[in-house]
């Protein structure tokens, strides 16, 4: 057997399969500094030990998406090295706060598999779980990817398609947030006067600002997550691809859009759940990312009077300001500028 | 009211106004590593815990300019989001050492305001103060910015122009430096044999080296400081500007020039005060920064025998070596290559 | 005497000379995060405190090459500022683990000197040693550089050429690795099922993946190491050089190739010795680095049953995949694509 990893093909996966991923990763204040430098994120809870401690956290927790990217990165060599496309996310839950010094590992279970009608590819559904070295689960989510078959002639398996929730239930949210002493929530320091009660279903917010992405930036980010997907790093081979250039890791776009969303959602300090997400079209270096949000739902969390949940659609575009909220066309197709359609629950102080 | 911040206009400011800025920021060894990676700074006090402790510091303090940039960054969304230009600095004092783990916040007071004769813009003077979560003031400085009026027809206010010192008095310097045991100052390790007594007023030093700036570098730096000024990040809009490209944050130039100045000023380990500063012309990615210094003054600090103060003019140029000390023309205008004219007090061991 | 460092010339060195280098440097988790972000390294021992502690380390040690680059960087202002070329390395030993919080300094001894026949340059041999502020030696190695003479007419010195070992003896290896409890070595987490016994002399491994380098990346890396060599940073002067562009620090290539080698050598967790190394040709931004390895030797280490030593040739290429193992031609010259030929001992769990 080869000592090098050529990645798994569609035939290599089976429903019920459990894969323990390499490489465990201790997250540190160094990772937090890099995360800030790559996205310019300004949410006070993750930026300030003093602000976080005043509310009831042990320290400033690391950004939820940094946890997501590190856990995701670990799954790449086993799940998506031969992926044609990362099709979607669902059922993502942030279960416990992650602090500098915590060591994250990841495990995935194959929960579905279905060959495509072309016979050359198939869709694999996995639920990936990130946990600390003490065994605390910090994140789980489902994603499905289109993977190449090793051999187009291998028989199609019995299709298994998992049922996935359209959105997490509010009662499941907030386990990663200690009970907060919101008397200490200072709107001046957090950067927004608007709290849970100030948002309404249907409200749309243009986050105004734009951020241009450089090759060095997305490569530095994606390596920070130890994500090895070839398409992000190798211009020599990608110059022969249909795009002719390196693709930016989709998670980089999510983090950019989330950081931009501070302008309008400054108190939406925590991503409690990822209901769904789709990378609508690829982003390349030189493109400028803009974002807008729509409030899809508002919910109190049973038993909590400190924080409430706001369900948000976060749309990112490239090279197109979002004052007109570009999204889907009447026929359901996306506006040309849209690169990300992301549905999540954020928590806000009441 | 909009949930997004469109920034303040000239009419929104009034003399005596106090603005508490978002977002508090815990500074860590991760920020220090990034700072080193962005500028290559080599001053031993900030680079080595062992060196700093031997002298009497608790640990290696963070670079003075890193403190400056973080405090400055916080003021941007409230003070200069609609700024036409950052006109100058004065009266900057570094008041206490900042160590990893300290959380920095900032507050600004409007101390002056004067409409320009064109009726469309005005100058706003603010004194900004950075302080830790324990309430220790670590830095204050005055800057003045040209800000757009919201409405050209709004009446001009009574002009108030603060009196600003040309330079800090030596007696005010050095509070950010503990009493040093300079017997432990090792010139081999600090990288320079030249101490306080070796510099003379009028002396000019060409710092020789040059550093080319990339887009990814200044963006990473400016986001690290959570500075959101649009002109640094958005190529999509800046391509329509008079320069056609992103402007590099002026503070990035100060840090580059300061790091280059190590070659000739290796023992000038601490910036005690910013007497004045002017961004003479813009810097763009691809430009190479050079620097030279002139000793403007030399002063002992009352009551201290460990360190003395050297007042320096630090001039940075683009794409022009500094062996001829390019600066001002006979008519007072600047040489085309000059991008920064910065006047500060440095401390050196006696 | 000038206050600025113009670097040493061939005449300035003498055999037996000892040079203590500036600037001491405390290594932190911030440096580790940056190192990960620049190379995407995935070796579990350096990535995870939990994994390292389970084996017997105090914490995750910093990457061996990060130690190397920091020590190397300190020597540049004194040894190679006027170097024409960095000709080679030999006899490099990693002597003790380096942990976050350790402060590194460096000292060099000139051990050889020989003028070139052209009379304008000469070769200087130095042994550089990195040590902590507690005096623990963590690394030593020999390198030789071609240095310009200040004056072509100065007389040639008596040539002194040190005898250098072709490779370190296995018995000398492993002092930087505590006795490991390899029962806790988890192949799933480390990312490879292949251990010491699974490698054979003569075996060649194509590491498959490629990594394109950007200007911002190598500059950020090289400044992180406080390496000031001009050719890496100054496009303004390098545009006039024979290459017309900035040269990438050779150590950046070593780290890229080492990180790529994880795919095939995931359990080769520690670089115990550098037997030799040669930067065969220059790398520039935009180039894509590939790598392959050959097992040159296999050795048990006397007195240890936890780890064994594998001597590896690590070859890096530019813009050329390594499935055909490009290396030397029959006449001894290198294949055009080869940029690095590096001979080292790695340790692997038994």
mmCIF file with all atom_site columns, N, CA, C and O in Angstrom, chain A residues 294-309:
data_model
loop_
_atom_site.group_PDB
_atom_site.id
_atom_site.type_symbol
_atom_site.label_atom_id
_atom_site.label_alt_id
_atom_site.label_comp_id
_atom_site.label_asym_id
_atom_site.label_entity_id
_atom_site.label_seq_id
_atom_site.pdbx_PDB_ins_code
_atom_site.Cartn_x
_atom_site.Cartn_y
_atom_site.Cartn_z
_atom_site.occupancy
_atom_site.B_iso_or_equiv
_atom_site.pdbx_formal_charge
_atom_site.auth_seq_id
_atom_site.auth_comp_id
_atom_site.auth_asym_id
_atom_site.auth_atom_id
_atom_site.pdbx_PDB_model_num
ATOM 1  N N  . UNK A 1 294 ? -30.576 38.920 6.074  1.00 0.00 ? 294 UNK A N  1
ATOM 2  C CA . UNK A 1 294 ? -32.023 39.020 6.246  1.00 0.00 ? 294 UNK A CA 1
ATOM 3  C C  . UNK A 1 294 ? -32.409 38.252 7.500  1.00 0.00 ? 294 UNK A C  1
ATOM 4  O O  . UNK A 1 294 ? -31.921 37.141 7.735  1.00 0.00 ? 294 UNK A O  1
ATOM 5  N N  . UNK A 1 295 ? -33.281 38.844 8.306  1.00 0.00 ? 295 UNK A N  1
ATOM 6  C CA . UNK A 1 295 ? -33.754 38.151 9.505  1.00 0.00 ? 295 UNK A CA 1
ATOM 7  C C  . UNK A 1 295 ? -34.837 37.175 9.090  1.00 0.00 ? 295 UNK A C  1
ATOM 8  O O  . UNK A 1 295 ? -35.901 37.589 8.611  1.00 0.00 ? 295 UNK A O  1
ATOM 9  N N  . UNK A 1 296 ? -34.581 35.882 9.268  1.00 0.00 ? 296 UNK A N  1
ATOM 10 C CA . UNK A 1 296 ? -35.534 34.852 8.860  1.00 0.00 ? 296 UNK A CA 1
ATOM 11 C C  . UNK A 1 296 ? -36.471 34.454 9.993  1.00 0.00 ? 296 UNK A C  1
ATOM 12 O O  . UNK A 1 296 ? -37.599 34.042 9.757  1.00 0.00 ? 296 UNK A O  1
ATOM 13 N N  . UNK A 1 297 ? -35.982 34.561 11.209 1.00 0.00 ? 297 UNK A N  1
ATOM 14 C CA . UNK A 1 297 ? -36.795 34.134 12.347 1.00 0.00 ? 297 UNK A CA 1
ATOM 15 C C  . UNK A 1 297 ? -36.215 34.749 13.618 1.00 0.00 ? 297 UNK A C  1
ATOM 16 O O  . UNK A 1 297 ? -35.055 35.170 13.645 1.00 0.00 ? 297 UNK A O  1
ATOM 17 N N  . UNK A 1 298 ? -37.022 34.783 14.629 1.00 0.00 ? 298 UNK A N  1
ATOM 18 C CA . UNK A 1 298 ? -36.652 35.322 15.937 1.00 0.00 ? 298 UNK A CA 1
ATOM 19 C C  . UNK A 1 298 ? -37.208 34.339 16.957 1.00 0.00 ? 298 UNK A C  1
ATOM 20 O O  . UNK A 1 298 ? -38.366 33.925 16.824 1.00 0.00 ? 298 UNK A O  1
ATOM 21 N N  . UNK A 1 299 ? -36.400 33.979 17.942 1.00 0.00 ? 299 UNK A N  1
ATOM 22 C CA . UNK A 1 299 ? -36.918 33.006 18.915 1.00 0.00 ? 299 UNK A CA 1
ATOM 23 C C  . UNK A 1 299 ? -36.278 33.214 20.273 1.00 0.00 ? 299 UNK A C  1
ATOM 24 O O  . UNK A 1 299 ? -35.075 33.448 20.377 1.00 0.00 ? 299 UNK A O  1
ATOM 25 N N  . UNK A 1 300 ? -37.115 33.122 21.293 1.00 0.00 ? 300 UNK A N  1
ATOM 26 C CA . UNK A 1 300 ? -36.563 33.040 22.639 1.00 0.00 ? 300 UNK A CA 1
ATOM 27 C C  . UNK A 1 300 ? -36.082 31.618 22.860 1.00 0.00 ? 300 UNK A C  1
ATOM 28 O O  . UNK A 1 300 ? -36.504 30.675 22.189 1.00 0.00 ? 300 UNK A O  1
ATOM 29 N N  . UNK A 1 301 ? -35.128 31.483 23.782 1.00 0.00 ? 301 UNK A N  1
ATOM 30 C CA . UNK A 1 301 ? -34.606 30.154 24.103 1.00 0.00 ? 301 UNK A CA 1
ATOM 31 C C  . UNK A 1 301 ? -35.158 29.764 25.466 1.00 0.00 ? 301 UNK A C  1
ATOM 32 O O  . UNK A 1 301 ? -34.963 30.480 26.448 1.00 0.00 ? 301 UNK A O  1
ATOM 33 N N  . UNK A 1 302 ? -35.827 28.645 25.479 1.00 0.00 ? 302 UNK A N  1
ATOM 34 C CA . UNK A 1 302 ? -36.486 28.201 26.707 1.00 0.00 ? 302 UNK A CA 1
ATOM 35 C C  . UNK A 1 302 ? -35.504 28.194 27.874 1.00 0.00 ? 302 UNK A C  1
ATOM 36 O O  . UNK A 1 302 ? -34.403 27.654 27.764 1.00 0.00 ? 302 UNK A O  1
ATOM 37 N N  . UNK A 1 303 ? -35.910 28.824 28.950 1.00 0.00 ? 303 UNK A N  1
ATOM 38 C CA . UNK A 1 303 ? -35.088 28.796 30.162 1.00 0.00 ? 303 UNK A CA 1
ATOM 39 C C  . UNK A 1 303 ? -34.009 29.857 30.217 1.00 0.00 ? 303 UNK A C  1
ATOM 40 O O  . UNK A 1 303 ? -33.242 29.911 31.172 1.00 0.00 ? 303 UNK A O  1
ATOM 41 N N  . UNK A 1 304 ? -33.927 30.710 29.178 1.00 0.00 ? 304 UNK A N  1
ATOM 42 C CA . UNK A 1 304 ? -32.881 31.742 29.197 1.00 0.00 ? 304 UNK A CA 1
ATOM 43 C C  . UNK A 1 304 ? -33.484 33.123 29.050 1.00 0.00 ? 304 UNK A C  1
ATOM 44 O O  . UNK A 1 304 ? -34.286 33.374 28.142 1.00 0.00 ? 304 UNK A O  1
ATOM 45 N N  . UNK A 1 305 ? -33.054 34.019 29.923 1.00 0.00 ? 305 UNK A N  1
ATOM 46 C CA . UNK A 1 305 ? -33.487 35.398 29.816 1.00 0.00 ? 305 UNK A CA 1
ATOM 47 C C  . UNK A 1 305 ? -32.320 36.314 29.443 1.00 0.00 ? 305 UNK A C  1
ATOM 48 O O  . UNK A 1 305 ? -32.457 37.531 29.403 1.00 0.00 ? 305 UNK A O  1
ATOM 49 N N  . UNK A 1 306 ? -31.145 35.723 29.201 1.00 0.00 ? 306 UNK A N  1
ATOM 50 C CA . UNK A 1 306 ? -29.968 36.540 28.879 1.00 0.00 ? 306 UNK A CA 1
ATOM 51 C C  . UNK A 1 306 ? -29.793 36.762 27.381 1.00 0.00 ? 306 UNK A C  1
ATOM 52 O O  . UNK A 1 306 ? -29.386 37.831 26.944 1.00 0.00 ? 306 UNK A O  1
ATOM 53 N N  . UNK A 1 307 ? -30.086 35.730 26.626 1.00 0.00 ? 307 UNK A N  1
ATOM 54 C CA . UNK A 1 307 ? -29.857 35.807 25.181 1.00 0.00 ? 307 UNK A CA 1
ATOM 55 C C  . UNK A 1 307 ? -31.056 35.254 24.430 1.00 0.00 ? 307 UNK A C  1
ATOM 56 O O  . UNK A 1 307 ? -31.772 34.376 24.926 1.00 0.00 ? 307 UNK A O  1
ATOM 57 N N  . UNK A 1 308 ? -31.250 35.785 23.224 1.00 0.00 ? 308 UNK A N  1
ATOM 58 C CA . UNK A 1 308 ? -32.268 35.277 22.327 1.00 0.00 ? 308 UNK A CA 1
ATOM 59 C C  . UNK A 1 308 ? -31.635 34.908 20.997 1.00 0.00 ? 308 UNK A C  1
ATOM 60 O O  . UNK A 1 308 ? -30.492 35.277 20.715 1.00 0.00 ? 308 UNK A O  1
ATOM 61 N N  . UNK A 1 309 ? -32.395 34.190 20.184 1.00 0.00 ? 309 UNK A N  1
ATOM 62 C CA . UNK A 1 309 ? -31.845 33.687 18.920 1.00 0.00 ? 309 UNK A CA 1
ATOM 63 C C  . UNK A 1 309 ? -32.451 34.416 17.726 1.00 0.00 ? 309 UNK A C  1
ATOM 64 O O  . UNK A 1 309 ? -33.666 34.651 17.683 1.00 0.00 ? 309 UNK A O  1
#
